[in-house]
PDB file of C-alpha atoms and ligand atoms in Angstrom:
ATOM      1  CA  MET A   1      73.867 130.095  99.813  1.00  0.00           C
ATOM      2  CA  ASN A   2      75.951 128.063  97.236  1.00  0.00           C
ATOM      3  CA  LYS A   3      74.220 127.002  94.016  1.00  0.00           C
ATOM      4  CA  PRO A   4      73.537 123.243  94.199  1.00  0.00           C
ATOM      5  CA  VAL A   5      75.474 120.796  92.290  1.00  0.00           C
ATOM      6  CA  ARG A   6      72.966 119.052  89.974  1.00  0.00           C
ATOM      7  CA  LYS A   7      74.964 117.956  87.067  1.00  0.00           C
ATOM      8  CA  ALA A   8      77.844 115.525  86.659  1.00  0.00           C
ATOM      9  CA  VAL A   9      80.195 115.021  83.896  1.00  0.00           C
ATOM     10  CA  PHE A  10      81.718 111.673  83.094  1.00  0.00           C
ATOM     11  CA  PRO A  11      84.560 111.928  80.607  1.00  0.00           C
ATOM     12  CA  VAL A  12      84.715 108.526  78.981  1.00  0.00           C
ATOM     13  CA  ALA A  13      86.509 109.255  75.740  1.00  0.00           C
ATOM     14  CA  GLY A  14      90.023 108.336  76.665  1.00  0.00           C
ATOM     15  CA  LEU A  15      91.807 105.592  74.780  1.00  0.00           C
ATOM     16  CA  GLY A  16      92.614 103.311  77.799  1.00  0.00           C
ATOM     17  CA  THR A  17      96.002 102.398  76.417  1.00  0.00           C
ATOM     18  CA  ARG A  18      97.505 101.197  79.801  1.00  0.00           C
ATOM     19  CA  PHE A  19      94.825  98.476  79.820  1.00  0.00           C
ATOM     20  CA  LEU A  20      95.410  97.122  76.214  1.00  0.00           C
ATOM     21  CA  PRO A  21      94.649  94.620  74.928  1.00  0.00           C
ATOM     22  CA  ALA A  22      91.477  94.355  77.057  1.00  0.00           C
ATOM     23  CA  THR A  23      90.475  97.803  75.959  1.00  0.00           C
ATOM     24  CA  LYS A  24      91.082  97.429  72.309  1.00  0.00           C
ATOM     25  CA  VAL A  25      87.254  97.025  71.671  1.00  0.00           C
ATOM     26  CA  MET A  26      85.724  97.066  75.066  1.00  0.00           C
ATOM     27  CA  PRO A  27      85.733 100.724  76.814  1.00  0.00           C
ATOM     28  CA  LYS A  28      87.762 100.637  79.921  1.00  0.00           C
ATOM     29  CA  GLU A  29      84.638 102.146  81.701  1.00  0.00           C
ATOM     30  CA  MET A  30      82.612  98.983  80.965  1.00  0.00           C
ATOM     31  CA  LEU A  31      84.933  96.747  82.582  1.00  0.00           C
ATOM     32  CA  PRO A  32      83.116  95.047  85.538  1.00  0.00           C
ATOM     33  CA  LEU A  33      84.191  95.650  88.969  1.00  0.00           C
ATOM     34  CA  VAL A  34      82.794  92.416  90.572  1.00  0.00           C
ATOM     35  CA  ASP A  35      79.353  92.624  89.327  1.00  0.00           C
ATOM     36  CA  ARG A  36      78.943  95.942  87.651  1.00  0.00           C
ATOM     37  CA  PRO A  37      80.733  97.986  85.160  1.00  0.00           C
ATOM     38  CA  LEU A  38      82.792 100.902  86.349  1.00  0.00           C
ATOM     39  CA  ILE A  39      80.624 103.449  84.697  1.00  0.00           C
ATOM     40  CA  GLN A  40      77.603 102.046  86.533  1.00  0.00           C
ATOM     41  CA  ARG A  41      79.273 102.366  89.984  1.00  0.00           C
ATOM     42  CA  ALA A  42      80.282 105.942  89.174  1.00  0.00           C
ATOM     43  CA  VAL A  43      76.673 106.726  88.331  1.00  0.00           C
ATOM     44  CA  GLU A  44      75.357 105.148  91.463  1.00  0.00           C
ATOM     45  CA  GLU A  45      77.887 107.284  93.462  1.00  0.00           C
ATOM     46  CA  ALA A  46      76.606 110.270  91.673  1.00  0.00           C
ATOM     47  CA  GLN A  47      72.931 109.399  92.388  1.00  0.00           C
ATOM     48  CA  GLU A  48      73.749 108.758  96.043  1.00  0.00           C
ATOM     49  CA  ALA A  49      75.022 112.237  96.199  1.00  0.00           C
ATOM     50  CA  GLY A  50      71.840 113.675  94.897  1.00  0.00           C
ATOM     51  CA  ILE A  51      73.146 114.430  91.396  1.00  0.00           C
ATOM     52  CA  GLU A  52      70.138 114.718  88.919  1.00  0.00           C
ATOM     53  CA  GLU A  53      71.635 115.089  85.470  1.00  0.00           C
ATOM     54  CA  PHE A  54      74.270 112.884  83.900  1.00  0.00           C
ATOM     55  CA  ILE A  55      76.584 113.946  81.135  1.00  0.00           C
ATOM     56  CA  PHE A  56      78.734 111.602  79.238  1.00  0.00           C
ATOM     57  CA  VAL A  57      81.570 112.861  77.197  1.00  0.00           C
ATOM     58  CA  SER A  58      81.941 110.003  74.710  1.00  0.00           C
ATOM     59  CA  GLY A  59      84.219 109.012  72.059  1.00  0.00           C
ATOM     60  CA  ARG A  60      84.830 106.737  69.041  1.00  0.00           C
ATOM     61  CA  GLY A  61      83.867 103.087  69.853  1.00  0.00           C
ATOM     62  CA  LYS A  62      82.354 104.040  73.183  1.00  0.00           C
ATOM     63  CA  SER A  63      78.679 103.737  72.446  1.00  0.00           C
ATOM     64  CA  LEU A  64      78.420 100.628  74.753  1.00  0.00           C
ATOM     65  CA  ILE A  65      78.708 102.931  77.713  1.00  0.00           C
ATOM     66  CA  THR A  66      75.516 104.906  76.865  1.00  0.00           C
ATOM     67  CA  GLN A  67      73.774 101.553  75.742  1.00  0.00           C
ATOM     68  CA  HIS A  68      74.179 100.325  79.204  1.00  0.00           C
ATOM     69  CA  PHE A  69      71.816 102.831  80.473  1.00  0.00           C
ATOM     70  CA  GLU A  70      69.197 102.075  78.055  1.00  0.00           C
ATOM     71  CA  ILE A  71      66.105 100.460  79.690  1.00  0.00           C
ATOM     72  CA  GLN A  72      65.511  97.031  78.076  1.00  0.00           C
ATOM     73  CA  PRO A  73      61.574  96.126  78.388  1.00  0.00           C
ATOM     74  CA  GLU A  74      62.089  92.580  76.740  1.00  0.00           C
ATOM     75  CA  LEU A  75      64.896  91.587  79.411  1.00  0.00           C
ATOM     76  CA  ARG A  76      62.624  93.015  82.257  1.00  0.00           C
ATOM     77  CA  ASP A  77      59.516  91.059  80.940  1.00  0.00           C
ATOM     78  CA  GLU A  78      61.753  88.006  80.840  1.00  0.00           C
ATOM     79  CA  LEU A  79      62.997  88.238  84.342  1.00  0.00           C
ATOM     80  CA  GLU A  80      59.434  89.127  85.606  1.00  0.00           C
ATOM     81  CA  LYS A  81      58.163  86.090  84.015  1.00  0.00           C
ATOM     82  CA  LYS A  82      60.857  83.918  85.559  1.00  0.00           C
ATOM     83  CA  ASP A  83      60.233  85.518  88.928  1.00  0.00           C
ATOM     84  CA  LYS A  84      63.791  86.742  89.147  1.00  0.00           C
ATOM     85  CA  LEU A  85      63.000  89.754  91.180  1.00  0.00           C
ATOM     86  CA  ASP A  86      66.440  90.074  92.780  1.00  0.00           C
ATOM     87  CA  LEU A  87      68.002  90.396  89.160  1.00  0.00           C
ATOM     88  CA  LEU A  88      65.314  92.999  88.225  1.00  0.00           C
ATOM     89  CA  GLU A  89      66.134  94.881  91.388  1.00  0.00           C
ATOM     90  CA  LYS A  90      69.930  94.920  90.548  1.00  0.00           C
ATOM     91  CA  LEU A  91      69.085  96.022  86.914  1.00  0.00           C
ATOM     92  CA  SER A  92      67.163  98.955  88.189  1.00  0.00           C
ATOM     93  CA  HIS A  93      70.303 100.372  89.764  1.00  0.00           C
ATOM     94  CA  SER A  94      71.375 101.551  86.351  1.00  0.00           C
ATOM     95  CA  ASP A  95      68.282 103.320  85.514  1.00  0.00           C
ATOM     96  CA  ILE A  96      68.329 106.917  84.742  1.00  0.00           C
ATOM     97  CA  PRO A  97      64.939 108.659  84.099  1.00  0.00           C
ATOM     98  CA  SER A  98      64.227 110.164  80.612  1.00  0.00           C
ATOM     99  CA  GLY A  99      65.617 113.554  79.844  1.00  0.00           C
ATOM    100  CA  LYS A 100      68.404 113.182  82.476  1.00  0.00           C
ATOM    101  CA  VAL A 101      71.113 111.673  80.421  1.00  0.00           C
ATOM    102  CA  GLN A 102      72.997 113.906  77.850  1.00  0.00           C
ATOM    103  CA  ILE A 103      75.768 112.750  75.488  1.00  0.00           C
ATOM    104  CA  THR A 104      78.339 114.939  73.895  1.00  0.00           C
ATOM    105  CA  MET A 105      81.355 113.952  71.665  1.00  0.00           C
ATOM    106  CA  GLN A 106      84.982 114.499  72.063  1.00  0.00           C
ATOM    107  CA  GLN A 107      85.965 113.620  68.536  1.00  0.00           C
ATOM    108  CA  ARG A 108      89.608 113.246  69.407  1.00  0.00           C
ATOM    109  CA  ALA A 109      91.158 112.297  72.759  1.00  0.00           C
ATOM    110  CA  LEU A 110      92.960 115.551  73.340  1.00  0.00           C
ATOM    111  CA  GLY A 111      93.143 115.296  77.073  1.00  0.00           C
ATOM    112  CA  LEU A 112      90.908 115.301  80.240  1.00  0.00           C
ATOM    113  CA  GLY A 113      90.715 119.230  80.198  1.00  0.00           C
ATOM    114  CA  HIS A 114      89.477 119.048  76.568  1.00  0.00           C
ATOM    115  CA  ALA A 115      86.851 116.188  77.512  1.00  0.00           C
ATOM    116  CA  VAL A 116      85.493 118.395  80.258  1.00  0.00           C
ATOM    117  CA  TRP A 117      85.330 121.436  78.125  1.00  0.00           C
ATOM    118  CA  CYS A 118      83.257 119.413  75.452  1.00  0.00           C
ATOM    119  CA  ALA A 119      80.474 119.407  78.155  1.00  0.00           C
ATOM    120  CA  LYS A 120      80.468 123.341  78.432  1.00  0.00           C
ATOM    121  CA  ASN A 121      77.026 123.815  76.720  1.00  0.00           C
ATOM    122  CA  LEU A 122      75.406 120.990  78.518  1.00  0.00           C
ATOM    123  CA  VAL A 123      76.478 122.197  81.913  1.00  0.00           C
ATOM    124  CA  GLY A 124      75.720 125.899  81.324  1.00  0.00           C
ATOM    125  CA  ASP A 125      76.400 128.471  84.066  1.00  0.00           C
ATOM    126  CA  GLU A 126      76.392 126.247  87.137  1.00  0.00           C
ATOM    127  CA  PRO A 127      78.698 124.279  89.361  1.00  0.00           C
ATOM    128  CA  PHE A 128      79.140 120.675  88.349  1.00  0.00           C
ATOM    129  CA  ALA A 129      80.789 117.397  89.448  1.00  0.00           C
ATOM    130  CA  VAL A 130      83.401 115.521  87.350  1.00  0.00           C
ATOM    131  CA  PHE A 131      84.045 111.881  87.913  1.00  0.00           C
ATOM    132  CA  LEU A 132      87.119 109.916  86.591  1.00  0.00           C
ATOM    133  CA  VAL A 133      85.435 106.612  86.083  1.00  0.00           C
ATOM    134  CA  ASP A 134      88.536 104.530  86.340  1.00  0.00           C
ATOM    135  CA  VAL A 135      88.914 105.693  89.890  1.00  0.00           C
ATOM    136  CA  MET A 136      86.798 103.814  92.443  1.00  0.00           C
ATOM    137  CA  THR A 137      86.402 104.400  96.144  1.00  0.00           C
ATOM    138  CA  LEU A 138      85.247 102.320  98.918  1.00  0.00           C
ATOM    139  CA  GLY A 139      83.955 103.639 102.168  1.00  0.00           C
ATOM    140  CA  GLU A 140      80.739 103.867 104.187  1.00  0.00           C
ATOM    141  CA  THR A 141      79.687 107.051 102.170  1.00  0.00           C
ATOM    142  CA  GLY A 142      80.440 107.691  98.570  1.00  0.00           C
ATOM    143  CA  CYS A 143      83.345 109.974  97.731  1.00  0.00           C
ATOM    144  CA  MET A 144      80.934 112.528  95.931  1.00  0.00           C
ATOM    145  CA  ALA A 145      78.313 112.493  98.713  1.00  0.00           C
ATOM    146  CA  GLN A 146      81.310 113.464 101.248  1.00  0.00           C
ATOM    147  CA  MET A 147      82.267 116.319  98.808  1.00  0.00           C
ATOM    148  CA  ILE A 148      78.887 117.772  98.318  1.00  0.00           C
ATOM    149  CA  GLU A 149      78.493 117.788 102.061  1.00  0.00           C
ATOM    150  CA  ALA A 150      81.786 119.947 102.306  1.00  0.00           C
ATOM    151  CA  TYR A 151      80.747 122.017  99.302  1.00  0.00           C
ATOM    152  CA  ASN A 152      77.345 123.059 101.064  1.00  0.00           C
ATOM    153  CA  ASN A 153      79.594 124.434 103.814  1.00  0.00           C
ATOM    154  CA  VAL A 154      82.551 126.092 101.991  1.00  0.00           C
ATOM    155  CA  GLY A 155      81.356 126.565  98.336  1.00  0.00           C
ATOM    156  CA  GLY A 156      83.710 127.287  95.608  1.00  0.00           C
ATOM    157  CA  ASN A 157      85.735 124.390  93.906  1.00  0.00           C
ATOM    158  CA  ILE A 158      86.276 120.943  95.705  1.00  0.00           C
ATOM    159  CA  ILE A 159      88.989 118.282  95.046  1.00  0.00           C
ATOM    160  CA  ALA A 160      88.741 114.945  96.616  1.00  0.00           C
ATOM    161  CA  THR A 161      92.119 113.765  98.017  1.00  0.00           C
ATOM    162  CA  SER A 162      93.457 110.790  99.789  1.00  0.00           C
ATOM    163  CA  PRO A 163      96.924 110.146 101.333  1.00  0.00           C
ATOM    164  CA  VAL A 164      99.612 108.128  99.456  1.00  0.00           C
ATOM    165  CA  PRO A 165     102.812 106.813 101.070  1.00  0.00           C
ATOM    166  CA  ARG A 166     105.397 109.629 101.152  1.00  0.00           C
ATOM    167  CA  ASP A 167     107.886 107.881  99.089  1.00  0.00           C
ATOM    168  CA  LEU A 168     105.461 107.480  96.047  1.00  0.00           C
ATOM    169  CA  THR A 169     104.336 111.175  95.715  1.00  0.00           C
ATOM    170  CA  TYR A 170     106.359 111.332  92.479  1.00  0.00           C
ATOM    171  CA  LYS A 171     103.470 109.305  90.819  1.00  0.00           C
ATOM    172  CA  TYR A 172     100.702 111.528  91.614  1.00  0.00           C
ATOM    173  CA  GLY A 173      99.190 115.070  91.463  1.00  0.00           C
ATOM    174  CA  ILE A 174      99.652 116.437  95.001  1.00  0.00           C
ATOM    175  CA  VAL A 175      98.008 119.323  96.789  1.00  0.00           C
ATOM    176  CA  ASP A 176      99.664 121.926  99.044  1.00  0.00           C
ATOM    177  CA  VAL A 177      97.109 122.583 101.760  1.00  0.00           C
ATOM    178  CA  GLU A 178      96.577 124.922 104.769  1.00  0.00           C
ATOM    179  CA  ASN A 179      96.257 122.035 107.195  1.00  0.00           C
ATOM    180  CA  GLU A 180      97.014 118.540 106.188  1.00  0.00           C
ATOM    181  CA  GLU A 181      95.297 117.056 109.252  1.00  0.00           C
ATOM    182  CA  LYS A 182      91.945 118.558 108.565  1.00  0.00           C
ATOM    183  CA  GLU A 183      89.292 116.618 106.454  1.00  0.00           C
ATOM    184  CA  VAL A 184      88.289 119.857 104.696  1.00  0.00           C
ATOM    185  CA  THR A 185      90.977 122.426 104.167  1.00  0.00           C
ATOM    186  CA  ALA A 186      91.921 125.226 101.685  1.00  0.00           C
ATOM    187  CA  ILE A 187      94.222 124.278  98.918  1.00  0.00           C
ATOM    188  CA  ASN A 188      97.119 126.699  98.246  1.00  0.00           C
ATOM    189  CA  ALA A 189      98.717 124.920  95.174  1.00  0.00           C
ATOM    190  CA  MET A 190      98.850 121.767  93.235  1.00  0.00           C
ATOM    191  CA  VAL A 191     102.102 120.106  92.089  1.00  0.00           C
ATOM    192  CA  GLU A 192     102.435 117.449  89.554  1.00  0.00           C
ATOM    193  CA  LYS A 193     104.332 114.479  90.578  1.00  0.00           C
ATOM    194  CA  PRO A 194     106.703 116.026  93.040  1.00  0.00           C
ATOM    195  CA  ASP A 195     109.830 114.291  94.275  1.00  0.00           C
ATOM    196  CA  PRO A 196     109.107 113.030  97.890  1.00  0.00           C
ATOM    197  CA  LYS A 197     111.583 115.534  99.266  1.00  0.00           C
ATOM    198  CA  ASP A 198     109.734 118.485  97.729  1.00  0.00           C
ATOM    199  CA  ALA A 199     106.250 117.231  98.132  1.00  0.00           C
ATOM    200  CA  PRO A 200     104.138 119.832  99.963  1.00  0.00           C
ATOM    201  CA  SER A 201     101.931 117.004 101.563  1.00  0.00           C
ATOM    202  CA  ASN A 202     101.079 113.342 100.864  1.00  0.00           C
ATOM    203  CA  LEU A 203      97.518 114.032  99.814  1.00  0.00           C
ATOM    204  CA  HIS A 204      97.037 113.011  96.110  1.00  0.00           C
ATOM    205  CA  ILE A 205      94.292 114.241  93.755  1.00  0.00           C
ATOM    206  CA  LEU A 206      92.185 111.222  93.134  1.00  0.00           C
ATOM    207  CA  GLY A 207      89.805 111.856  90.442  1.00  0.00           C
ATOM    208  CA  ARG A 208      86.528 113.605  91.716  1.00  0.00           C
ATOM    209  CA  TYR A 209      85.978 117.218  91.398  1.00  0.00           C
ATOM    210  CA  ILE A 210      83.377 119.978  92.018  1.00  0.00           C
ATOM    211  CA  LEU A 211      84.032 122.911  89.655  1.00  0.00           C
ATOM    212  CA  GLN A 212      82.577 126.299  89.045  1.00  0.00           C
ATOM    213  CA  PRO A 213      81.652 127.065  85.381  1.00  0.00           C
ATOM    214  CA  GLU A 214      84.350 129.611  84.997  1.00  0.00           C
ATOM    215  CA  ILE A 215      86.818 126.671  84.354  1.00  0.00           C
ATOM    216  CA  PHE A 216      85.248 126.492  80.918  1.00  0.00           C
ATOM    217  CA  THR A 217      86.683 129.935  79.992  1.00  0.00           C
ATOM    218  CA  LEU A 218      90.180 128.776  81.016  1.00  0.00           C
ATOM    219  CA  LEU A 219      89.720 125.315  79.166  1.00  0.00           C
ATOM    220  CA  GLU A 220      88.560 127.269  76.087  1.00  0.00           C
ATOM    221  CA  GLU A 221      92.099 128.473  75.472  1.00  0.00           C
ATOM    222  CA  ARG A 222      93.182 124.911  74.837  1.00  0.00           C
ATOM    223  CA  LYS A 223      96.631 125.170  76.335  1.00  0.00           C
ATOM    224  CA  VAL A 224      98.644 122.170  75.705  1.00  0.00           C
ATOM    225  CA  GLY A 225     100.339 120.783  78.908  1.00  0.00           C
ATOM    226  CA  ALA A 226     102.126 117.567  80.070  1.00  0.00           C
ATOM    227  CA  GLY A 227     101.990 114.624  77.636  1.00  0.00           C
ATOM    228  CA  GLY A 228     100.866 116.934  74.814  1.00  0.00           C
ATOM    229  CA  GLU A 229      97.410 116.921  76.209  1.00  0.00           C
ATOM    230  CA  ILE A 230      94.955 119.548  77.376  1.00  0.00           C
ATOM    231  CA  GLN A 231      95.162 119.034  81.192  1.00  0.00           C
ATOM    232  CA  LEU A 232      92.381 119.702  83.662  1.00  0.00           C
ATOM    233  CA  THR A 233      94.984 120.489  86.364  1.00  0.00           C
ATOM    234  CA  ASP A 234      96.396 123.345  84.356  1.00  0.00           C
ATOM    235  CA  ALA A 235      93.017 125.071  84.081  1.00  0.00           C
ATOM    236  CA  MET A 236      92.361 124.501  87.778  1.00  0.00           C
ATOM    237  CA  VAL A 237      95.753 126.001  88.826  1.00  0.00           C
ATOM    238  CA  ARG A 238      94.702 129.263  86.841  1.00  0.00           C
ATOM    239  CA  LEU A 239      91.195 129.166  88.427  1.00  0.00           C
ATOM    240  CA  MET A 240      92.735 129.040  91.879  1.00  0.00           C
ATOM    241  CA  GLU A 241      94.038 132.493  91.317  1.00  0.00           C
ATOM    242  CA  SER A 242      90.635 133.914  91.438  1.00  0.00           C
ATOM    243  CA  GLN A 243      88.485 131.364  93.374  1.00  0.00           C
ATOM    244  CA  PRO A 244      88.803 129.240  96.433  1.00  0.00           C
ATOM    245  CA  PHE A 245      89.632 125.558  96.222  1.00  0.00           C
ATOM    246  CA  HIS A 246      89.272 123.077  99.067  1.00  0.00           C
ATOM    247  CA  SER A 247      90.582 119.622  99.622  1.00  0.00           C
ATOM    248  CA  VAL A 248      88.166 116.993 100.920  1.00  0.00           C
ATOM    249  CA  LYS A 249      90.110 114.086 102.343  1.00  0.00           C
ATOM    250  CA  LEU A 250      88.289 110.912 101.551  1.00  0.00           C
ATOM    251  CA  LYS A 251      86.985 108.747 104.312  1.00  0.00           C
ATOM    252  CA  GLY A 252      87.633 105.315 102.575  1.00  0.00           C
ATOM    253  CA  GLU A 253      89.924 103.721 100.347  1.00  0.00           C
ATOM    254  CA  THR A 254      90.790 104.720  96.774  1.00  0.00           C
ATOM    255  CA  TYR A 255      91.530 102.230  93.774  1.00  0.00           C
ATOM    256  CA  ASP A 256      93.088 103.133  90.308  1.00  0.00           C
ATOM    257  CA  CYS A 257      91.304 100.829  87.985  1.00  0.00           C
ATOM    258  CA  GLY A 258      92.942 102.157  85.018  1.00  0.00           C
ATOM    259  CA  HIS A 259      95.828  99.650  84.957  1.00  0.00           C
ATOM    260  CA  HIS A 260      95.870  95.904  85.426  1.00  0.00           C
ATOM    261  CA  LEU A 261      97.312  95.420  88.923  1.00  0.00           C
ATOM    262  CA  GLY A 262      95.061  98.329  90.370  1.00  0.00           C
ATOM    263  CA  PHE A 263      92.005  96.663  88.805  1.00  0.00           C
ATOM    264  CA  ILE A 264      92.844  93.332  90.100  1.00  0.00           C
ATOM    265  CA  GLU A 265      93.311  94.660  93.648  1.00  0.00           C
ATOM    266  CA  ALA A 266      90.042  96.724  93.229  1.00  0.00           C
ATOM    267  CA  ASN A 267      88.244  93.546  92.355  1.00  0.00           C
ATOM    268  CA  LEU A 268      89.489  91.795  95.393  1.00  0.00           C
ATOM    269  CA  ALA A 269      88.732  94.684  97.696  1.00  0.00           C
ATOM    270  CA  PHE A 270      85.314  95.173  96.447  1.00  0.00           C
ATOM    271  CA  ALA A 271      84.519  91.500  96.242  1.00  0.00           C
ATOM    272  CA  LEU A 272      85.567  91.188  99.954  1.00  0.00           C
ATOM    273  CA  ALA A 273      83.497  94.135 101.029  1.00  0.00           C
ATOM    274  CA  ASP A 274      80.454  92.713  99.164  1.00  0.00           C
ATOM    275  CA  PRO A 275      77.721  91.143 101.474  1.00  0.00           C
ATOM    276  CA  GLU A 276      76.928  88.552  98.474  1.00  0.00           C
ATOM    277  CA  PHE A 277      80.589  87.646  97.683  1.00  0.00           C
ATOM    278  CA  GLY A 278      82.659  88.740 100.502  1.00  0.00           C
ATOM    279  CA  GLU A 279      82.906  85.354 102.417  1.00  0.00           C
ATOM    280  CA  ALA A 280      83.401  83.331  99.448  1.00  0.00           C
ATOM    281  CA  THR A 281      86.001  85.468  98.057  1.00  0.00           C
ATOM    282  CA  TYR A 282      87.907  85.328 101.243  1.00  0.00           C
ATOM    283  CA  LYS A 283      87.721  81.527 101.189  1.00  0.00           C
ATOM    284  CA  ILE A 284      89.007  81.553  97.579  1.00  0.00           C
ATOM    285  CA  LEU A 285      91.941  83.796  98.640  1.00  0.00           C
ATOM    286  CA  GLN A 286      92.976  81.586 101.529  1.00  0.00           C
ATOM    287  CA  LYS A 287      93.021  78.565  99.317  1.00  0.00           C
ATOM    288  CA  TYR A 288      95.684  80.302  97.166  1.00  0.00           C
ATOM    289  CA  ILE A 289      97.613  81.576 100.140  1.00  0.00           C
ATOM    290  CA  GLU A 290      97.759  78.024 101.704  1.00  0.00           C
ATOM    291  CA  ARG A 291      98.736  76.549  98.241  1.00  0.00           C
ATOM    292  CA  ASP A 292     101.635  79.011  97.989  1.00  0.00           C
ATOM    293  CA  LYS A 293     102.695  78.487 101.487  1.00  0.00           C
ATOM    294  CA  ASN A 294     102.841  74.670 100.918  1.00  0.00           C
ATOM    295  CA  HIS A 295     104.658  75.315  97.657  1.00  0.00           C
ATOM    296  CA  ALA A 296     107.278  77.436  99.536  1.00  0.00           C
ATOM    297  CA  ALA A 297     107.613  74.904 102.376  1.00  0.00           C
ATOM    298  CA  ALA A 298     108.088  71.944  99.965  1.00  0.00           C
TER     299      ALA A 298
HETATM  300  P1  UTP B 301      93.206 108.505  81.680  1.00  0.00           P
HETATM  301  O1  UTP B 301      94.127 109.522  82.109  1.00  0.00           O
HETATM  302  O2  UTP B 301      93.122 107.326  82.519  1.00  0.00           O
HETATM  303  O3  UTP B 301      93.340 108.201  80.298  1.00  0.00           O
HETATM  304  O4  UTP B 301      91.901 109.201  81.670  1.00  0.00           O
HETATM  305  P2  UTP B 301      92.812 106.946  79.274  1.00  0.00           P
HETATM  306  O5  UTP B 301      92.998 107.490  77.894  1.00  0.00           O
HETATM  307  O6  UTP B 301      91.434 106.612  79.654  1.00  0.00           O
HETATM  308  O7  UTP B 301      93.767 105.930  79.684  1.00  0.00           O
HETATM  309  P3  UTP B 301      95.436 105.535  79.380  1.00  0.00           P
HETATM  310  O8  UTP B 301      96.158 106.479  80.174  1.00  0.00           O
HETATM  311  O9  UTP B 301      95.591 105.727  77.868  1.00  0.00           O
HETATM  312  O10 UTP B 301      95.596 104.124  79.707  1.00  0.00           O
HETATM  313  C1  UTP B 301      90.921 109.512  82.857  1.00  0.00           C
HETATM  314  C2  UTP B 301      89.565 109.468  82.335  1.00  0.00           C
HETATM  315  O11 UTP B 301      89.315 110.663  81.516  1.00  0.00           O
HETATM  316  C3  UTP B 301      88.873 110.258  80.193  1.00  0.00           C
HETATM  317  C4  UTP B 301      89.095 108.650  80.164  1.00  0.00           C
HETATM  318  O12 UTP B 301      88.129 107.976  79.289  1.00  0.00           O
HETATM  319  C5  UTP B 301      89.094 108.307  81.623  1.00  0.00           C
HETATM  320  O13 UTP B 301      87.685 107.915  82.044  1.00  0.00           O
HETATM  321  N1  UTP B 301      89.418 110.895  79.137  1.00  0.00           N
HETATM  322  C6  UTP B 301      90.809 111.069  79.021  1.00  0.00           C
HETATM  323  C7  UTP B 301      88.592 111.570  78.063  1.00  0.00           C
HETATM  324  O14 UTP B 301      87.404 111.332  78.152  1.00  0.00           O
HETATM  325  N2  UTP B 301      89.265 112.104  77.079  1.00  0.00           N
HETATM  326  C8  UTP B 301      90.654 112.287  77.014  1.00  0.00           C
HETATM  327  O15 UTP B 301      91.160 112.883  76.110  1.00  0.00           O
HETATM  328  C9  UTP B 301      91.442 111.693  78.023  1.00  0.00           C
END
């Protein structure tokens, strides 16, 4: 029987430089994807997967992120008085029960691997989930719920993956897997940004992980990797020498909200898929497409 995954780590201490100037003051993780900040969507995805404890690895100027999860009695009273029950219901989506949120600090943004290591004492000796909040997925079931289902069968460490066009593998971390066609398959190796002709598959590592606590011992060594940062991938490659890793191919779409165009596309995709905003967004898009067609024809 595999130990259950009860805790999730949200590393949110990065500098968000690709999204400047928007992220000069506003944490990237607080940017709204349609109607909710990215961090709320990630927490909801974790809740859907049955995660019970939420660990934020925070940094300088990031307190807005944890404030977002504070319950505001005055706001609730006001909404109740005004009978705005739909808004009250929406607000409740960001509720996390008392004692279930933990915050630790990464004093300097030394890399994702270092950020995950900062959660060591709060995670303890059990498997845990990691969410890169600037990656959002859209599908019938949340990405982490799909991963937990696979974890319950195969155990070990799990990495969510998704296909990218073959000619773009040089932009991503790519996995070398036993059987590229299967939804859940053993990982043999990981390659950082391979040239398309050398890429072992077209499955990229998208930013959701289930890891065993032994990863912390490897992260403890603080080995500096690509970009002068302590990389999570380097520690995972080492852990792979002694533990199984499986790839879970996401059933759904993935969006990189960490840069401007990816964020714009994600907003369009999420708005189009939203029961409340979908139809109206489609009409707006049509308006602009028609306008540009007319412009081109003139
Ligand atoms: P990114 O690789 O997107 O880095 O981190 P970043 O610093 O946020 O953004 P850029 O590259 O400068 O534009 C992925 C996730 O890991 C967190 C980030 O907050 C983000 O949610 N992270 C990254 C940390 O918590 N600490 C770090 O040292 C690096």
